[in-house]
Every structure is written in structure tokens, then in C-alpha cells.
XYZ file of C-alpha atoms in Angstrom:
682
model
C 109.686 64.513 97.496
C 113.024 63.046 96.760
C 113.726 65.508 94.161
C 115.871 68.684 94.138
C 115.694 72.013 91.651
C 118.424 70.015 89.510
C 115.851 67.613 88.802
C 112.785 69.909 87.758
C 111.581 69.884 84.180
C 108.807 72.830 83.656
C 107.769 72.624 79.961
C 104.587 74.353 78.070
C 103.121 72.438 74.864
C 101.801 75.508 72.881
C 100.899 75.984 69.111
C 97.541 76.136 67.083
C 94.741 74.230 67.597
C 94.864 70.730 66.065
C 98.455 70.453 66.332
C 97.957 67.339 68.676
C 99.425 68.847 72.180
C 96.783 67.101 74.239
C 97.193 63.874 72.980
C 100.982 64.606 72.737
C 101.015 65.229 76.822
C 98.737 61.828 77.054
C 101.501 60.002 74.922
C 104.227 61.439 77.441
C 102.452 60.646 80.409
C 101.917 57.162 79.344
C 106.016 56.966 78.523
C 106.266 58.179 81.981
C 104.273 55.548 83.416
C 101.839 58.226 84.717
C 98.882 56.220 83.442
C 97.841 53.176 82.027
C 96.393 54.095 78.750
C 96.110 56.776 76.531
C 93.277 59.202 76.817
C 91.046 60.159 74.034
C 89.519 63.495 72.735
C 86.333 61.885 71.511
C 85.446 59.902 74.654
C 86.652 62.957 77.057
C 89.176 60.509 78.752
C 91.952 62.714 78.572
C 93.705 64.143 81.562
C 94.028 67.588 80.604
C 90.696 68.348 78.839
C 88.590 67.805 81.732
C 86.284 70.824 81.969
C 82.878 69.608 80.567
C 82.997 72.180 77.922
C 86.233 70.883 76.429
C 84.838 67.581 76.302
C 81.954 68.669 74.364
C 83.773 70.614 72.153
C 86.983 68.329 71.864
C 89.048 71.241 71.966
C 91.407 72.716 74.930
C 89.891 76.154 76.163
C 91.911 76.489 79.311
C 95.434 75.535 80.288
C 96.001 72.588 82.532
C 99.143 71.602 84.767
C 100.058 68.066 84.843
C 103.050 67.650 87.633
C 104.270 63.943 88.418
C 107.478 62.369 89.104
C 109.465 59.654 86.821
C 112.552 58.300 88.097
C 114.768 60.786 89.764
C 113.034 63.789 87.995
C 109.826 65.860 88.687
C 108.177 67.375 85.750
C 104.948 69.741 85.402
C 103.812 69.753 81.762
C 101.412 72.451 80.673
C 98.681 71.750 77.870
C 97.641 75.542 76.409
C 94.794 75.812 73.888
C 95.839 76.574 70.805
C 92.896 79.130 69.238
C 93.656 82.581 68.710
C 91.054 83.411 71.089
C 92.648 81.929 74.069
C 96.066 83.214 73.536
C 96.282 85.732 76.529
C 95.305 82.200 79.037
C 98.891 80.845 77.278
C 100.816 83.369 77.690
C 99.903 84.038 81.432
C 101.242 80.293 82.037
C 104.681 80.780 80.332
C 105.705 82.868 83.027
C 106.078 79.471 85.222
C 108.188 77.779 82.934
C 111.804 77.705 81.895
C 110.955 75.998 78.213
C 108.398 76.229 75.154
C 107.726 73.317 73.394
C 106.210 74.484 69.842
C 103.772 71.821 68.271
C 103.538 72.000 64.896
C 101.246 69.727 62.636
C 103.577 67.798 59.927
C 100.708 68.301 57.533
C 99.553 72.164 58.510
C 103.236 73.785 59.462
C 103.704 76.928 60.745
C 100.659 79.430 61.287
C 100.258 82.677 62.627
C 99.627 81.562 66.269
C 102.891 79.553 66.247
C 104.670 82.800 64.931
C 103.259 84.662 68.042
C 104.300 82.272 70.291
C 107.495 81.525 69.280
C 107.871 85.427 69.505
C 106.633 86.015 72.874
C 108.961 83.058 74.006
C 112.355 84.624 72.692
C 111.210 88.099 74.134
C 110.973 86.456 77.689
C 114.071 84.624 77.316
C 112.291 81.301 77.603
C 113.993 78.438 75.712
C 112.220 76.720 72.978
C 112.051 73.307 71.219
C 109.837 72.654 68.256
C 107.994 69.250 67.962
C 106.612 68.254 64.468
C 103.778 66.022 65.153
C 102.120 63.853 62.974
C 104.556 62.543 60.922
C 102.839 59.503 60.038
C 99.397 61.393 58.589
C 98.993 60.755 55.133
C 99.346 64.144 53.961
C 102.313 64.906 56.279
C 105.468 66.854 54.833
C 107.892 67.008 57.664
C 110.620 67.714 55.100
C 108.557 70.974 53.987
C 107.574 71.963 57.362
C 111.405 71.456 58.588
C 112.318 74.053 55.903
C 109.176 76.462 56.655
C 110.506 76.279 60.580
C 113.846 77.659 59.395
C 112.682 80.108 56.821
C 110.230 81.594 59.329
C 112.131 81.045 62.981
C 116.083 81.209 61.676
C 118.687 78.809 60.844
C 119.312 78.155 64.774
C 116.336 75.757 64.448
C 117.980 72.105 63.976
C 116.802 68.856 64.222
C 117.910 66.453 66.776
C 116.234 63.456 64.798
C 115.016 63.039 62.009
C 111.525 60.987 60.638
C 112.616 57.487 59.182
C 110.820 54.378 57.645
C 108.222 56.536 55.959
C 106.877 58.155 59.222
C 107.132 55.031 61.343
C 110.398 55.956 63.315
C 112.801 58.227 64.163
C 116.666 58.278 63.680
C 118.927 60.422 66.379
C 121.089 63.340 65.078
C 122.815 63.883 68.484
C 123.195 61.711 71.142
C 124.233 58.103 68.773
C 123.669 58.577 65.348
C 123.531 54.884 64.422
C 124.076 55.115 60.711
C 120.197 54.434 59.801
C 118.761 56.462 56.882
C 116.327 59.256 57.504
C 113.165 59.914 55.149
C 115.017 62.873 54.005
C 118.131 64.725 54.714
C 121.389 63.143 56.287
C 121.879 62.180 59.604
C 125.626 62.867 59.602
C 125.301 66.383 58.261
C 122.801 66.984 60.810
C 124.637 65.834 63.396
C 127.553 68.074 62.286
C 125.349 71.025 62.079
C 124.212 70.993 65.481
C 127.415 70.250 67.324
C 128.732 73.369 65.097
C 125.824 75.295 66.468
C 126.519 74.181 70.058
C 130.302 75.080 70.280
C 130.177 78.365 68.922
C 129.121 79.522 72.444
C 131.912 78.041 74.116
C 135.097 78.931 72.759
C 137.600 76.557 74.651
C 135.617 73.428 73.214
C 135.329 75.144 69.727
C 139.069 75.250 69.870
C 138.982 71.143 70.988
C 136.456 70.418 68.251
C 138.308 72.109 65.365
C 142.032 72.091 66.326
C 142.231 68.597 67.496
C 138.985 66.940 65.677
C 138.008 65.267 68.749
C 134.520 63.816 68.813
C 132.441 65.392 71.543
C 130.319 63.478 73.941
C 127.109 64.612 74.864
C 128.058 65.013 78.344
C 130.676 67.572 77.390
C 128.191 69.516 75.104
C 125.654 69.689 77.986
C 126.847 72.943 79.502
C 127.189 74.893 76.032
C 124.049 73.324 74.602
C 122.017 74.811 77.787
C 124.008 78.090 76.909
C 122.708 77.895 73.488
C 119.109 77.600 74.328
C 119.354 80.468 77.135
C 120.791 82.732 74.424
C 118.507 81.618 71.220
C 121.308 80.524 69.315
C 119.580 77.159 69.202
C 116.115 75.828 68.857
C 116.221 72.129 68.501
C 113.542 70.236 66.331
C 112.234 66.787 66.962
C 109.658 64.607 65.289
C 106.787 62.708 66.813
C 103.642 60.850 65.857
C 101.441 61.289 69.285
C 99.149 59.009 67.997
C 101.391 55.926 67.270
C 103.899 56.840 69.757
C 106.792 57.201 67.476
C 109.463 59.300 68.474
C 108.012 59.761 72.281
C 110.597 57.757 74.021
C 113.182 59.721 72.227
C 111.345 63.105 73.198
C 111.075 62.197 76.423
C 114.814 61.559 77.036
C 115.508 64.998 75.182
C 113.125 66.883 77.822
C 115.312 64.715 80.831
C 118.863 65.326 79.412
C 118.604 68.242 77.379
C 116.169 70.800 78.026
C 117.070 73.164 81.272
C 116.058 72.734 85.173
C 115.185 75.891 86.738
C 119.326 76.728 87.698
C 120.026 76.429 83.961
C 116.846 78.748 82.398
C 117.314 82.478 82.031
C 116.430 84.307 85.456
C 112.892 85.620 85.562
C 112.391 88.920 84.951
C 111.844 90.590 88.312
C 111.841 94.094 89.019
C 111.135 96.466 92.119
C 108.673 98.894 91.768
C 106.495 99.721 88.876
C 107.645 103.045 87.770
C 109.507 103.198 84.404
C 113.155 102.164 84.890
C 112.255 100.394 87.887
C 115.458 98.183 88.766
C 116.051 94.662 87.952
C 116.405 92.529 90.875
C 117.972 88.953 91.019
C 115.935 86.127 92.359
C 118.166 83.460 93.321
C 116.571 79.415 92.929
C 118.192 78.750 96.430
C 115.789 76.861 99.158
C 117.479 79.022 102.055
C 116.629 82.024 100.646
C 113.716 84.617 101.350
C 110.508 83.012 99.651
C 109.703 84.670 96.419
C 106.834 83.091 94.130
C 104.574 84.242 91.455
C 100.725 83.538 90.895
C 100.274 82.808 87.349
C 96.796 81.369 87.439
C 93.433 81.737 89.279
C 91.034 79.176 88.642
C 87.471 79.117 90.396
C 86.148 75.788 90.818
C 82.304 75.693 91.984
C 83.224 72.628 94.447
C 87.163 73.404 95.309
C 86.644 76.994 95.552
C 89.616 79.492 94.607
C 92.573 78.141 93.518
C 96.115 80.105 93.328
C 98.558 78.382 91.253
C 102.056 79.613 91.703
C 105.590 79.160 90.656
C 107.940 79.465 93.449
C 111.102 81.447 92.295
C 113.181 81.450 95.371
C 112.883 79.877 99.202
C 110.916 77.102 100.279
C 107.266 77.362 100.519
C 105.563 74.996 103.443
C 102.088 74.389 105.035
C 102.240 76.786 107.898
C 104.004 79.444 106.151
C 103.099 83.071 106.396
C 103.408 84.818 103.186
C 102.634 88.399 102.209
C 100.314 88.862 98.546
C 101.943 91.634 96.735
C 102.271 94.810 98.892
C 99.783 93.516 101.858
C 101.084 94.463 105.123
C 98.838 91.712 106.542
C 100.113 88.023 106.060
C 98.404 85.060 104.827
C 99.027 81.688 106.271
C 99.450 78.529 103.784
C 97.317 75.758 105.292
C 97.590 73.300 102.591
C 99.976 73.067 99.690
C 98.991 70.889 96.354
C 100.503 69.796 93.257
C 98.108 69.871 90.302
C 97.352 66.902 88.047
C 94.667 67.756 85.740
C 91.443 67.869 87.427
C 93.028 66.312 90.434
C 95.060 67.756 93.626
C 97.519 65.966 95.787
C 99.006 67.494 98.945
C 102.561 68.097 99.253
C 105.064 68.920 102.177
C 107.040 71.733 100.456
C 107.786 73.227 97.359
C 111.219 74.318 96.422
C 112.348 76.694 93.644
C 110.979 75.724 90.675
C 108.019 73.946 91.929
C 104.424 74.813 90.632
C 102.217 74.342 93.302
C 98.558 75.302 94.164
C 96.787 76.901 97.400
C 92.881 76.903 97.717
C 90.283 79.019 99.275
C 92.545 82.054 99.891
C 90.406 84.926 98.654
C 93.546 87.460 98.870
C 95.138 85.797 96.253
C 94.775 87.504 92.404
C 96.518 86.962 89.116
C 100.130 88.145 88.854
C 100.521 88.542 92.543
C 104.178 87.879 94.113
C 103.878 86.073 97.280
C 106.890 86.523 99.504
C 107.898 86.072 103.133
C 109.767 88.871 103.939
C 109.076 92.799 103.683
C 112.761 93.287 101.899
C 110.885 91.718 98.892
C 108.059 94.484 98.954
C 107.065 96.339 95.575
C 108.655 93.062 93.879
C 106.685 92.334 90.468
C 107.521 90.242 87.194
C 107.792 92.484 84.002
C 104.347 92.851 82.723
C 102.961 91.054 80.160
C 101.361 92.777 77.052
C 98.126 91.173 76.467
C 96.438 91.414 73.340
C 93.594 93.878 74.013
C 89.841 91.987 73.970
C 88.236 93.853 70.903
C 85.042 91.814 70.378
C 81.998 92.692 72.722
C 78.427 91.753 73.451
C 75.976 93.890 75.648
C 74.575 91.617 78.472
C 71.687 91.685 80.529
C 69.923 89.118 82.939
C 66.973 87.239 81.575
C 65.073 87.516 84.975
C 64.979 90.601 86.910
C 66.460 90.184 90.415
C 69.219 88.411 88.849
C 71.406 91.429 88.378
C 73.556 90.438 91.513
C 74.136 86.578 90.601
C 75.293 88.406 86.842
C 77.735 90.738 88.972
C 79.169 87.939 90.469
C 79.546 85.635 87.805
C 81.237 88.374 85.446
C 83.630 88.799 88.555
C 84.540 85.454 88.279
C 85.174 85.222 84.694
C 87.386 88.277 84.649
C 89.487 86.633 87.929
C 90.329 83.772 85.760
C 91.149 85.179 82.356
C 93.393 88.167 81.734
C 91.766 88.671 78.610
C 88.507 89.312 79.580
C 87.280 93.008 80.328
C 83.837 94.343 81.395
C 82.906 97.948 80.811
C 79.399 99.618 82.086
C 78.628 102.847 79.579
C 76.649 104.393 82.198
C 75.019 107.080 79.849
C 73.743 103.800 77.985
C 73.003 101.897 80.893
C 74.807 99.004 79.023
C 77.227 96.602 80.504
C 79.579 95.105 77.729
C 81.539 91.710 77.822
C 84.549 91.967 75.682
C 86.523 89.023 74.577
C 89.297 87.904 71.914
C 86.770 86.445 69.376
C 83.378 85.035 68.810
C 84.642 81.375 69.934
C 85.777 83.060 73.263
C 82.676 85.110 74.164
C 80.879 81.808 73.478
C 82.458 79.559 75.920
C 82.258 82.515 78.373
C 78.510 82.832 78.015
C 78.118 79.183 78.054
C 80.354 79.015 81.241
C 77.939 81.713 82.940
C 74.836 79.380 82.260
C 76.580 75.752 83.045
C 79.084 76.931 85.872
C 77.232 79.792 87.376
C 73.398 79.308 86.470
C 72.809 82.662 85.230
C 71.136 83.338 81.735
C 71.482 86.324 79.775
C 70.198 87.957 76.709
C 72.766 89.653 74.664
C 72.874 92.087 71.521
C 75.325 93.983 69.624
C 77.192 96.643 71.873
C 77.524 100.166 70.785
C 81.209 100.755 69.155
C 83.722 102.337 71.674
C 83.886 105.439 69.906
C 86.466 108.311 71.582
C 86.302 111.996 71.325
C 89.408 114.399 71.063
C 90.328 117.580 70.115
C 92.364 119.062 66.927
C 93.717 122.508 68.172
C 94.416 124.616 70.911
C 91.878 126.640 73.036
C 91.385 128.279 75.789
C 88.166 128.264 78.404
C 86.913 130.085 81.351
C 84.375 129.851 83.761
C 82.949 131.692 86.692
C 80.775 129.944 89.031
C 78.815 132.168 91.223
C 75.849 130.984 93.222
C 74.115 133.070 95.845
C 70.704 131.344 97.767
C 71.173 133.231 101.339
C 74.049 132.713 103.690
C 77.251 131.405 102.514
C 77.175 130.928 98.664
C 79.294 129.337 96.314
C 82.218 131.011 93.839
C 85.048 129.445 92.015
C 86.760 130.853 88.745
C 88.859 129.085 86.432
C 90.893 129.545 83.293
C 92.310 126.905 81.592
C 93.845 125.841 78.162
C 93.463 122.480 76.245
C 95.740 121.152 73.542
C 96.124 117.894 71.497
C 98.268 114.932 72.596
C 99.575 112.264 70.282
C 97.352 109.155 69.473
C 97.340 106.652 72.302
C 98.806 109.354 74.832
C 95.666 109.447 77.088
C 95.062 112.302 79.534
C 97.415 114.883 80.969
C 96.530 117.424 83.832
C 99.075 120.448 84.611
C 98.773 122.867 87.424
C 100.377 126.118 86.323
C 98.369 128.556 88.883
C 100.625 130.778 90.790
C 100.657 133.388 93.598
C 97.688 131.208 95.184
C 94.888 132.263 92.569
C 93.209 129.234 93.143
C 94.300 127.660 96.567
C 96.250 124.181 96.462
C 93.088 122.507 98.178
C 90.827 123.287 95.182
C 93.340 122.082 92.362
C 92.006 118.748 92.655
C 88.228 119.665 92.215
C 88.886 121.661 88.784
C 90.819 118.108 87.855
C 87.279 116.262 88.884
C 85.308 118.514 87.210
C 87.601 118.166 84.152
C 87.348 114.297 84.402
C 83.660 114.345 84.598
C 83.425 115.488 80.877
C 86.485 113.189 79.876
C 84.073 110.108 81.001
C 80.922 111.694 79.601
C 82.181 113.251 76.399
C 81.414 116.671 75.383
C 79.852 116.453 71.983
C 78.471 113.000 71.197
C 78.633 111.388 74.756
C 81.997 109.074 73.980
C 84.830 109.420 76.431
C 87.596 111.803 75.607
C 91.592 110.964 75.073
C 94.832 112.630 73.997
C 94.191 115.682 75.643
C 96.185 118.041 77.820
C 94.403 120.215 80.233
C 96.508 123.308 81.696
C 95.086 125.226 84.619
C 96.719 128.560 84.508
C 94.679 130.804 86.593
C 91.543 131.509 88.694
C 89.795 133.636 91.349
C 88.449 132.399 94.935
C 86.586 133.494 97.439
C 87.686 133.500 101.292
C 84.091 132.570 102.449
C 82.339 131.364 99.473
C 84.798 129.036 97.557
C 84.287 125.747 98.007
C 85.227 122.010 96.558
C 81.909 122.008 94.597
C 82.558 125.436 93.397
C 85.609 124.783 91.676
C 84.345 121.009 90.395
C 81.621 123.017 88.370
C 83.751 125.946 87.309
C 86.330 123.215 86.119
C 83.584 121.151 84.246
C 82.109 124.173 82.337
C 85.601 126.040 81.481
C 86.690 122.480 80.149
C 83.434 122.378 78.111
C 83.906 125.761 76.865
C 87.573 124.919 75.690
C 86.657 121.832 73.921
C 83.795 123.635 71.592
C 86.635 126.183 70.691
C 89.231 123.431 69.811
C 87.556 121.640 66.755
C 86.480 118.684 68.643
C 86.017 115.249 66.477
C 84.983 111.638 67.172
C 87.365 108.893 66.904
C 86.735 105.310 65.955
C 88.689 101.898 66.968
C 90.531 100.650 63.948
C 91.888 96.978 64.446
C 94.649 94.716 62.710
C 92.848 91.847 61.160
C 94.608 88.938 59.779
C 92.693 86.444 57.965
C 93.903 82.965 57.012
C 91.575 80.865 54.289
C 92.058 78.925 50.872
C 94.186 80.682 48.250
C 91.171 80.336 46.079
C 89.139 82.706 48.223
C 91.758 85.564 48.912
C 90.390 87.856 45.828
C 86.810 87.403 47.174
C 88.107 88.361 50.492
C 90.186 91.340 49.436
C 87.368 92.673 47.698
C 84.857 92.287 50.512
C 87.571 94.362 52.587
C 87.454 96.803 50.301
C 83.713 97.870 50.778
C 84.465 97.941 54.637
C 86.832 100.821 54.146
C 89.527 98.783 54.930
C 93.375 99.174 53.871
C 95.422 96.102 52.945
C 98.716 95.951 54.269
C 99.720 92.531 52.775
C 98.993 88.924 51.868
C 101.457 85.819 51.760
C 101.147 81.940 50.843
C 100.824 78.928 53.626
C 101.284 75.355 53.331
C 98.160 73.470 52.214
C 97.423 75.797 49.381
C 96.168 78.484 52.060
C 96.880 82.339 52.074
C 96.833 85.229 54.894
C 95.927 88.348 54.655
C 96.275 91.409 56.966
C 94.681 94.498 56.993
C 93.251 97.644 59.278
C 89.411 97.743 59.319
C 87.282 100.135 61.328
C 85.728 97.855 64.146
C 82.347 99.575 63.017
C 82.516 97.327 59.958
C 83.878 94.135 61.081
C 81.648 93.383 64.178
C 79.926 90.419 62.679
C 82.763 89.401 60.429
C 82.998 86.027 61.357
C 79.385 84.809 59.487
C 80.480 87.037 56.471
C 84.166 85.010 56.354
C 82.203 82.037 56.735
C 80.125 82.623 53.442
C 83.342 83.721 51.672
C 84.990 80.623 52.611
C 82.556 77.907 53.408
C 83.454 77.667 56.710
C 87.483 77.137 56.296
C 88.528 80.801 57.198
C 89.650 82.168 60.483
C 90.663 85.703 61.212
C 92.256 87.385 64.566
C 92.043 90.780 65.236
C 93.411 93.418 67.716
C 93.358 96.975 68.512
C 95.693 99.035 66.104
C 94.984 102.545 66.872
C 91.994 105.422 66.879
C 91.357 107.345 63.558
C 88.805 110.109 62.874
C 85.545 108.961 62.038
C 84.302 109.914 58.229
C 82.249 114.028 58.590
C 78.825 112.361 57.561
C 78.994 109.589 60.677
C 79.929 112.250 63.094
C 77.291 114.333 62.352
C 74.756 111.377 62.821
C 76.535 110.519 66.133
C 76.408 114.113 67.428
C 72.721 114.811 66.389
C 71.959 111.355 68.066
C 73.344 112.162 71.457
C 71.743 115.776 71.680
C 68.625 114.920 72.324
C 69.843 112.749 75.279
C 71.765 115.984 76.109
C 68.821 118.100 76.121
C 66.555 115.384 78.145
C 69.511 115.525 80.927
């Protein structure tokens, strides 16, 4: 390891499926002399798509890291999946890099996935680079794509090079414009634009440039260039063809000379404590300071075991280092330290600030954990990512009796690896539901359960995750008194309920004065209330958006026990709910559908039959259009097949939870009546 933090470049390749990220990574590895020949998606020989599922699908479904040396520099390039279903996996690894390179197809242009990724990178303070790939394809429209990029992402998106010779070459617009003619636009104008943009962040350099008319060298421009990247004042654009290698040497040179090292990127957003308003803390990329590192990926390999991949932000980690995981009091010992290259790992003697490394077989590691070697850094954490909530679910059960434990183990491993997988067990229905980001995500998870963990399951559509709430304030009361000989049970509770705003959850307030209910029994009252919250009061669904205030009660010096106040709290809460006009809420999802423009009329008409509210539509390149709408989840649980029939298989959609709304009165009556027989039986 002959490099320093100054020589490190960490870059994630992101973008929609089909943009060519995996082949672009192959081309960059070839340029760096890391591989001898480019791999092929068709033959399953690429470095980053090594999983058997990825080889079969010929698409990335997980993030893959490639760490390597080239010259005096050390690189970690991250290949990310492009399907909307796997955006959570992409978001999680962006915590480890300084730069995000958005890869866009020159024939397809900007889509909603690209917009979400650029928005995320901007909000997290990451430096951004846009790569327009496939400039030599027969339907490429690089000029139109550049216009679209600047229209959507802003005028700060400026080309560092431009295509020439009909997409068979690129001409430099920044380092040394050589007078060659580009396929469109003016090289000289592009050069002037980018210099003007860079010097705007440096007043002294601007004065030198404007007043004295001096031609500035790339060396003079380096620091203001990095500042412009950090501030989002500049988003460079470059053009490539991963297939033919056009623009790849130029792109590699841009990564080395212009993209930030860990000393130049924006500092990571660490805070001390998790309470609202927790103080932001500075983590310095100094190898001599205490260790601070962040675990951004957990991989469970059947052969290697649990692999925790982390980015070192401060200090130096070596084999033998003793590190604390999160707020744990007992440290773990690092036995071996690895660099990751696709499916392979290479042992290394140390990891300095900026390094991305892995450790294996340490069970204490978990996603988003902070590793540190001093209690001075207890309670440190990175600002949390808001992952898109998994909304599409499938109910599962093992095919064979006796496989329940194996299924539980497999599900635990899936949720450990993927931050956008959620499990719910509905006790009232005896139903386990696996939630993912979409149909494709769930299919990949179920296949992985079978192929990797040997568990076969039966599936069926899950119940809709309805919720219950109230619409007006009310009061409830219960006196629980039981005498069976000897010491009895006694507890009396008075409480109020009131509705909170949608999405506020649950609040429990203790306003008891004068010891009417002794303090040690208040948690028992809350326990009884929470039993109803979990089980539901009118249709068997969890309750939300309610404040419960306990304000009075009575106790007995001998007969009052915890169980008595649990029962009294439960029954008083039920009493109040039935007076508070309870209603059932249904999840409403925000849906974005992209399809051929010719099919949009049929799609909007079909959505109208599903109680949808159309929010708008806009045109996309390639005679495509997008529609956004709010739709009740119950109406769209099997929409994938419907959309295929409407668009001939060319439509796609994404959805995420928007909010909860009351269900129609008729549906509410059906749900309440369906629950009453089970309630009576119990």
C-alpha cells in the first residue's frame, strides 16, 4: 500500500438499468490494466455481476465493489443496480463515496430513477459527474440528452468533452482544447463556459481571469474546481462508449485529475446522539486520530460467511485492532482486513482514511453501525437515510412442515443484507408477509431463498395493511375488580382519547395527580392500551394517530396489581374508542408510470377505475411519457400484469407509500363484519 488518502478516489456508478454501468466499469478496469479483456454480460464474465442470479438475468441486482491500484492512485469503483426496486441498495453504498457518476444512455435520456439519484446525491452533499454513455449507438441523441440534462438538473451541468466523428471519438473542452470540431456545439464556447463557472467560486482567480485576461491552467483551476463540485456549482458532463472504448481514457483521466479525493470531498454528516437536534461532529481524515468507520453494506455469503464492508473516515485500522461496534461496551478484534474486487477479497495490512475495506465472520456487525476505538466516539452515527418504504408484499409459508426455523433463518439473512426488505407477522391472521420494493424485488428474494438457502415457500397475496384510528375526542372508564378468595385484583382507570394528525403515530400522556394511580402502575396501564393498539378495536388492524391521556383512577393498597391495571387500561381504552367514532384507514401509494406516449390514454382511463387521483403527466425522450397518481394500495396490488397488457410489456411503474386515507363506508362495513366472527370466537 504505497498510496495516501490524497491518492484515493471513491466513485459510485449509478443510473437506470440499461445505461451501461457494468460494461463501463469493465472498460475502466481494462483502461487501468486491472483486467486483460472486457467481460461480457451475455457470457456472465463481468467482474461486478458475479452472482448466479445476476448472470442469469444479465442485470445487476446488488452493489459490487472493485478496489484496485493504478499508478500511484487507489480506486474503489462501485457498480450499483439500476432497477427502481433496488434503489435502497444503491442509496446505502453512496454513504461510502465522495463522488457519484450518473450514467445515462445517449439513446434513452434522463428518467425518473436518474432524477431521484441526482436529488439524493445533492442532498447528501456528494460531488456529481454525469456520463452520457453509448454515444455510438444507432439511435443515440447526445445533443438532445445534453439539452435534457441541463434542463432537468440545471445550467451548472457543463461538458468537459464532446462527441466528434459521429460518436467515434471525443474532443476535450477543458484541459487542452485542440481545435477539433465536435459533432454539435462549439468546443471553444464549452471551454469558456466551464472556466467561467469554475472561477465564480474564487474571487481572486476571477479577477485574474477577467481583469488581466490571463488564460488559466488546469493546475490553477484545480482547487476552485473542487470547491465548485462540493458546492454543487458545477456538475461535469462527459461522453463515452463502453462498448468501443471511446472516451474511456479521457474519463479515467478526469477521475484521476478532477474528481475529489477524501480530503477534498464534503465531510460526512456525523452526529453525536440520535435525539432531534443532535450536534453535528467533525470527523477528520487524519490517520493518526481515533478510528471512526461506517458499515454501509452487509453481505452473507454461503462460503465466506458474514462480510461487513465499511468506509474508514478517521484513523487507521489494522489487523489486531480492537473496535467498538456502535454503543457496545465490549470491543471486537479485527483478525483480517480485506479489499474487495468483485467476488474476490485480497488481504491488506491496514486501512487509512478514505479506504473501503471488509472484515469477515464478525456477527456483531450490522448495517449502518459506526466502528470506533475510543469511547470518546460513543453515540456517533451518520445522519439516517430515508429509504423508500417497501410496499409490495407477499404472504409466505414453508412448503414442507418442519421448515419453519430454516425459513426464519433465511428471512433474517435477507433482511440483514437489504435495508429495503421488511417482515411483518400478523398474529391475528397467522400470516408472515415479506415486503419489498416491487414485483421484481420480491421475485429475486424468493429465488435467493431457494437457491442460496434451500428453503421453498408457498406464496399468496397478503392482506392489505389497513389501520384504525378515531375521528373525535372521547373518554373511557373501567373498574377492574376480581375477588376469588384471598387477595383479589383491583384497578380503576379514567382516560381520554383524541385524534392526532395523519402519520403522527401514538402518544401516551400521564396526567394522574395525587397518587390516584401509583407511578409503578402507569406502565401497566400503557401496556393494556398498547395491546389494543396492536390488535385493533373494530376490525383487527393496528391503530395509529391517537393520543391517550390517563388522568384519574383508583387503587387498593392490597388488591392492586399490575395485571389489574393492564386489564383496566385495555378496557377503558376500548370504551373510549367506541365513543370516538372509529374508522378504518387504507394505505394510499404514489405511483409513477412510464410507458409509450400512445398508451397513456388507456393507462389514465384504467387508473380512473381504481379510485386514482391523477397528479399529472409529462413527456419523455423516445416517444415515452410518465403519469403520476395517488392510488389506494388495495386497487393496485396486481398492477404489474395489468400494465403489461395495456402497454405490450413496455410499461414500468414505481410506487411508494404516500399516506393513509379513510376507506369508503361500504368497505369499512365489510371489514368490520369480517372481523366480528373471529372476535366472537375469541
